[in-house]
PDB file of C-alpha atoms in Angstrom:
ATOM      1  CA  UNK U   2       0.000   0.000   0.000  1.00  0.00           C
ATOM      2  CA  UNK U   3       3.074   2.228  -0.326  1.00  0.00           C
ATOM      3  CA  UNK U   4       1.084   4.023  -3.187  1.00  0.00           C
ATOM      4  CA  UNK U   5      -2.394   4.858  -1.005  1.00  0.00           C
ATOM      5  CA  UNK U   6      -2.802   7.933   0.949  1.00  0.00           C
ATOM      6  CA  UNK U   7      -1.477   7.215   4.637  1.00  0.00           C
ATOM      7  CA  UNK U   8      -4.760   8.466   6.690  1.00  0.00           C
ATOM      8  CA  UNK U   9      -3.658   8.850  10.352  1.00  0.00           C
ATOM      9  CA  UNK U  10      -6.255   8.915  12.394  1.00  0.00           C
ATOM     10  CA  UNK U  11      -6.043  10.491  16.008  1.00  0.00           C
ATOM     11  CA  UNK U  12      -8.610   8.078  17.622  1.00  0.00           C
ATOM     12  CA  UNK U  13      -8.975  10.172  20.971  1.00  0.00           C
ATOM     13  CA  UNK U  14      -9.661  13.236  19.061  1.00  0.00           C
ATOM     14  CA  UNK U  15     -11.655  12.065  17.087  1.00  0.00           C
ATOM     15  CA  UNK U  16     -14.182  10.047  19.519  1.00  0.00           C
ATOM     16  CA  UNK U  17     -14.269  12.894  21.546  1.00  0.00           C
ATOM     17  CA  UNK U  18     -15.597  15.303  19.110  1.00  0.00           C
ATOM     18  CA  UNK U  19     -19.142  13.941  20.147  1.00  0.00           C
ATOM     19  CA  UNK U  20     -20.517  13.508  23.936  1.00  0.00           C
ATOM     20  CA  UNK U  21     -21.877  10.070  23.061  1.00  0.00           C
ATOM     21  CA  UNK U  22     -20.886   8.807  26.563  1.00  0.00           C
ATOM     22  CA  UNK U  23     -17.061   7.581  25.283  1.00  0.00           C
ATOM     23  CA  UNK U  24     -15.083   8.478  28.292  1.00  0.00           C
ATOM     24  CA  UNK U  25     -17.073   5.485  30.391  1.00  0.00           C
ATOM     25  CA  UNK U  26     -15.407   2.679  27.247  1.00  0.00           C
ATOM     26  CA  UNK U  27     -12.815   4.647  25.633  1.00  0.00           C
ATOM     27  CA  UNK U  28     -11.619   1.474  24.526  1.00  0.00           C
ATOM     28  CA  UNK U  29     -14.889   0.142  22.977  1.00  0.00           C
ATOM     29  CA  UNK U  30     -15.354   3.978  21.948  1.00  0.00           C
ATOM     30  CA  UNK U  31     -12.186   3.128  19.441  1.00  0.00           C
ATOM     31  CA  UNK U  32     -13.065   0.190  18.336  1.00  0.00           C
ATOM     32  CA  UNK U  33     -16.453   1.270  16.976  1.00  0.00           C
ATOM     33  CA  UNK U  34     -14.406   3.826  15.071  1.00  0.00           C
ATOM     34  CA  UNK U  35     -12.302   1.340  13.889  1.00  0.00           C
ATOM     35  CA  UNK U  36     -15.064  -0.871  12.686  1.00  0.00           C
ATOM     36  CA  UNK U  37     -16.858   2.214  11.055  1.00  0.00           C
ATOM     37  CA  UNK U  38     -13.225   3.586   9.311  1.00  0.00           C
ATOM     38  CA  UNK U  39     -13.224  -0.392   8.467  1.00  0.00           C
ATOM     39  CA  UNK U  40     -16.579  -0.198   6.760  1.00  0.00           C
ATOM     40  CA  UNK U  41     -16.802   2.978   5.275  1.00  0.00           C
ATOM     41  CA  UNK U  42     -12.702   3.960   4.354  1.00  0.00           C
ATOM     42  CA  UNK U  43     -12.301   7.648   3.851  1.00  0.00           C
ATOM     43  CA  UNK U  44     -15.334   9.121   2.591  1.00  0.00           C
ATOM     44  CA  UNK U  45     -14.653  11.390  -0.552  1.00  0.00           C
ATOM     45  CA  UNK U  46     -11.659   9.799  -1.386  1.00  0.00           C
ATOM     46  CA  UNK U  47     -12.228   7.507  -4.694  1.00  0.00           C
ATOM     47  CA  UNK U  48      -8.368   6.407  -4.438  1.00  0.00           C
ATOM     48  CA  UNK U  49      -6.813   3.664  -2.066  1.00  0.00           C
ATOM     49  CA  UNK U  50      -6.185   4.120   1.495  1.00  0.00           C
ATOM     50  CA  UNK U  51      -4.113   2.702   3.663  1.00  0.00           C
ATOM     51  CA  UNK U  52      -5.581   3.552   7.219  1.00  0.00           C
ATOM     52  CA  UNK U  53      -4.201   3.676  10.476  1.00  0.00           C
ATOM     53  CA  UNK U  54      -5.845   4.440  13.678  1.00  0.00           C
ATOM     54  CA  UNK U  55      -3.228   5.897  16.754  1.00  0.00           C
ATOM     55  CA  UNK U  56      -4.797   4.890  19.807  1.00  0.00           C
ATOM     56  CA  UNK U  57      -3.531   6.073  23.692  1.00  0.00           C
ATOM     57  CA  UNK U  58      -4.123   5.397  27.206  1.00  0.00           C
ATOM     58  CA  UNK U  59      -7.012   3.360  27.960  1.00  0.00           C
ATOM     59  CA  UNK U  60      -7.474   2.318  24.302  1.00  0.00           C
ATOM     60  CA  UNK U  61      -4.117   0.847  23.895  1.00  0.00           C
ATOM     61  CA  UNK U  62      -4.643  -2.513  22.683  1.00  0.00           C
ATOM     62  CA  UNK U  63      -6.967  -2.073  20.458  1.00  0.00           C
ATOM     63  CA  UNK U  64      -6.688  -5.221  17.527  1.00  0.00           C
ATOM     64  CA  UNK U  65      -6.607  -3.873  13.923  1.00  0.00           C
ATOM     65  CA  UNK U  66      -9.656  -5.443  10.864  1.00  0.00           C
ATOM     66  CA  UNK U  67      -9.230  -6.139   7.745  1.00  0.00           C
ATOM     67  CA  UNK U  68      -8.877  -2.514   6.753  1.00  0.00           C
ATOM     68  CA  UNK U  69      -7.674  -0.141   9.290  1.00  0.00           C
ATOM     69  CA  UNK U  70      -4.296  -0.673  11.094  1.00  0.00           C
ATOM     70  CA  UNK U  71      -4.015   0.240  14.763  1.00  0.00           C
ATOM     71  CA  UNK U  72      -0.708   1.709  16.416  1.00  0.00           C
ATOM     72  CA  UNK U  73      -0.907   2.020  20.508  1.00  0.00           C
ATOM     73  CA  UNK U  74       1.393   4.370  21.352  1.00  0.00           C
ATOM     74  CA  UNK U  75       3.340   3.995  24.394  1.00  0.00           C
ATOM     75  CA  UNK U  76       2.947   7.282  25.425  1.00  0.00           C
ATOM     76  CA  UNK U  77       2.083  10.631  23.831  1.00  0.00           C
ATOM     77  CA  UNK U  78      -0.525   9.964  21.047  1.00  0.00           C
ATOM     78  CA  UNK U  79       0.457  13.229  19.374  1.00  0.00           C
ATOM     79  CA  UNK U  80       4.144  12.005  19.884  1.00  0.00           C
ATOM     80  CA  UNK U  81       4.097   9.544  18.256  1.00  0.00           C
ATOM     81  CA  UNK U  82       1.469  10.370  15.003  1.00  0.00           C
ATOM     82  CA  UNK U  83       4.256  13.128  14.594  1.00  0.00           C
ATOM     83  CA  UNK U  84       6.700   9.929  14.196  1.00  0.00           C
ATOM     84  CA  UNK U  85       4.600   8.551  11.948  1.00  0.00           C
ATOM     85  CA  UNK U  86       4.004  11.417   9.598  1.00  0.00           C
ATOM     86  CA  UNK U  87       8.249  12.164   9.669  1.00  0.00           C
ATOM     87  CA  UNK U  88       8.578   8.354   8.961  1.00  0.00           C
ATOM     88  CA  UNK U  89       6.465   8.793   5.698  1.00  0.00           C
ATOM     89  CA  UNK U  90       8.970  10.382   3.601  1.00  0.00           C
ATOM     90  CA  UNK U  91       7.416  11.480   0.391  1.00  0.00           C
ATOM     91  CA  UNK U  92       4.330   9.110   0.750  1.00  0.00           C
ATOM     92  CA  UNK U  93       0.943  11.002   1.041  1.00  0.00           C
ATOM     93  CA  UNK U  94       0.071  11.716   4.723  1.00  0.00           C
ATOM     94  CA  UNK U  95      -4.281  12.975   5.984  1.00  0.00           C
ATOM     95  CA  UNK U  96      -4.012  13.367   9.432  1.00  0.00           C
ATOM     96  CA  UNK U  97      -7.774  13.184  11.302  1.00  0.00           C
ATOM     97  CA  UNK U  98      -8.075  15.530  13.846  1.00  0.00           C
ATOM     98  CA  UNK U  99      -8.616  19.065  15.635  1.00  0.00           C
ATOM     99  CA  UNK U 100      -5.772  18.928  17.878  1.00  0.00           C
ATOM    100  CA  UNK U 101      -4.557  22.299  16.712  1.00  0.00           C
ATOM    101  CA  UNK U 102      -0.782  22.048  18.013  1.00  0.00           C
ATOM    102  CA  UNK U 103      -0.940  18.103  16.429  1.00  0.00           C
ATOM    103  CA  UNK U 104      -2.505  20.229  12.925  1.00  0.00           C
ATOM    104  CA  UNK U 105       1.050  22.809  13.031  1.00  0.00           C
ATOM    105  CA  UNK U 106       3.102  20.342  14.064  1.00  0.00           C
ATOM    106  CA  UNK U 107       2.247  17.508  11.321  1.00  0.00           C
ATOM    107  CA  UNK U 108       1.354  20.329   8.821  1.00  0.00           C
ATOM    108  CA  UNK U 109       5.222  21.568   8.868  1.00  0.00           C
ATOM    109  CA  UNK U 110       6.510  18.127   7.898  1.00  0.00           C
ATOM    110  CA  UNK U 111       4.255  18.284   4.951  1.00  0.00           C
ATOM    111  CA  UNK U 112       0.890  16.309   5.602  1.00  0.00           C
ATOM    112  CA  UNK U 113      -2.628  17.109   4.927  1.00  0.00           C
ATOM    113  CA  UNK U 114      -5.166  17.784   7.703  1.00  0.00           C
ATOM    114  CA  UNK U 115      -8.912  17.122   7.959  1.00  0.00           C
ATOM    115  CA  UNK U 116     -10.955  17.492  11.084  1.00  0.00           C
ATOM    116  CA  UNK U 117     -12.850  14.491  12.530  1.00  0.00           C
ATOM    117  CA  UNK U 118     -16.155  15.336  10.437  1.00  0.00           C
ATOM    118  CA  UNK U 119     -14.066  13.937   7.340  1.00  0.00           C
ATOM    119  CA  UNK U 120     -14.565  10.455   9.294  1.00  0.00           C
ATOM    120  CA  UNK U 121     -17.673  10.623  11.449  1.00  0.00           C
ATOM    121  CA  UNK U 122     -21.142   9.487  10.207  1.00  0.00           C
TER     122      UNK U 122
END
């Protein structure tokens, strides 16, 4: 998948955009992201994606589908999506989410951002 558009997906940011009671599962709260970013890719986006979903904390552990990789990161979620995006190279990089210092800091090495409407139902 070297050729698809990297979509990093800050999973924390992301499921708490909406007050749907997430902070009482946040791990179940990222799975039923993953399972939705598993059924329904990157909406808008006719090309291939290769998708993978940074989880933290209490999510850590989360399995990757068919679909969506996961990365738990050991400690900083922002950390290490930063890693991620500097790892890259000259491969495509969407970053999901509103974090604005995550948005300047992945924007300067050169990837795309999209808030977490670009991924929600």
């Amino acid at each position: 998948m070297e050729d698809a558009l990297l979509v990093i997906v800050d999973a924390a940011n992301v499921v708490g955009s909406v007050p749907d009671g997430w902070w009482r599962d946040r791990r179940g709260a990222a799975e039923r992201l993953r399972d939705r970013l598993a059924a329904d890719g990157l909406p808008g986006h006719a090309g291939p994606v290769d998708i993978l979903l940074v989880v933290e904390g209490a999510a850590r552990g989360v399995e990757p589908v068919p679909g969506v990789r996961v990365a738990s990161a050991s400690g900083s979620g922002d950390d290490h999506m930063v890693e991620l995006v500097a790892a890259a190279g000259d491969r495509p990089v969407l970053v999901v989410t509103a974090d604005r210092e995550l948005r300047r800091r992945v924007t300067a090495l050169g990837a795309d951002v999209t808030g977490p409407r670009s991924v929600r139902r």
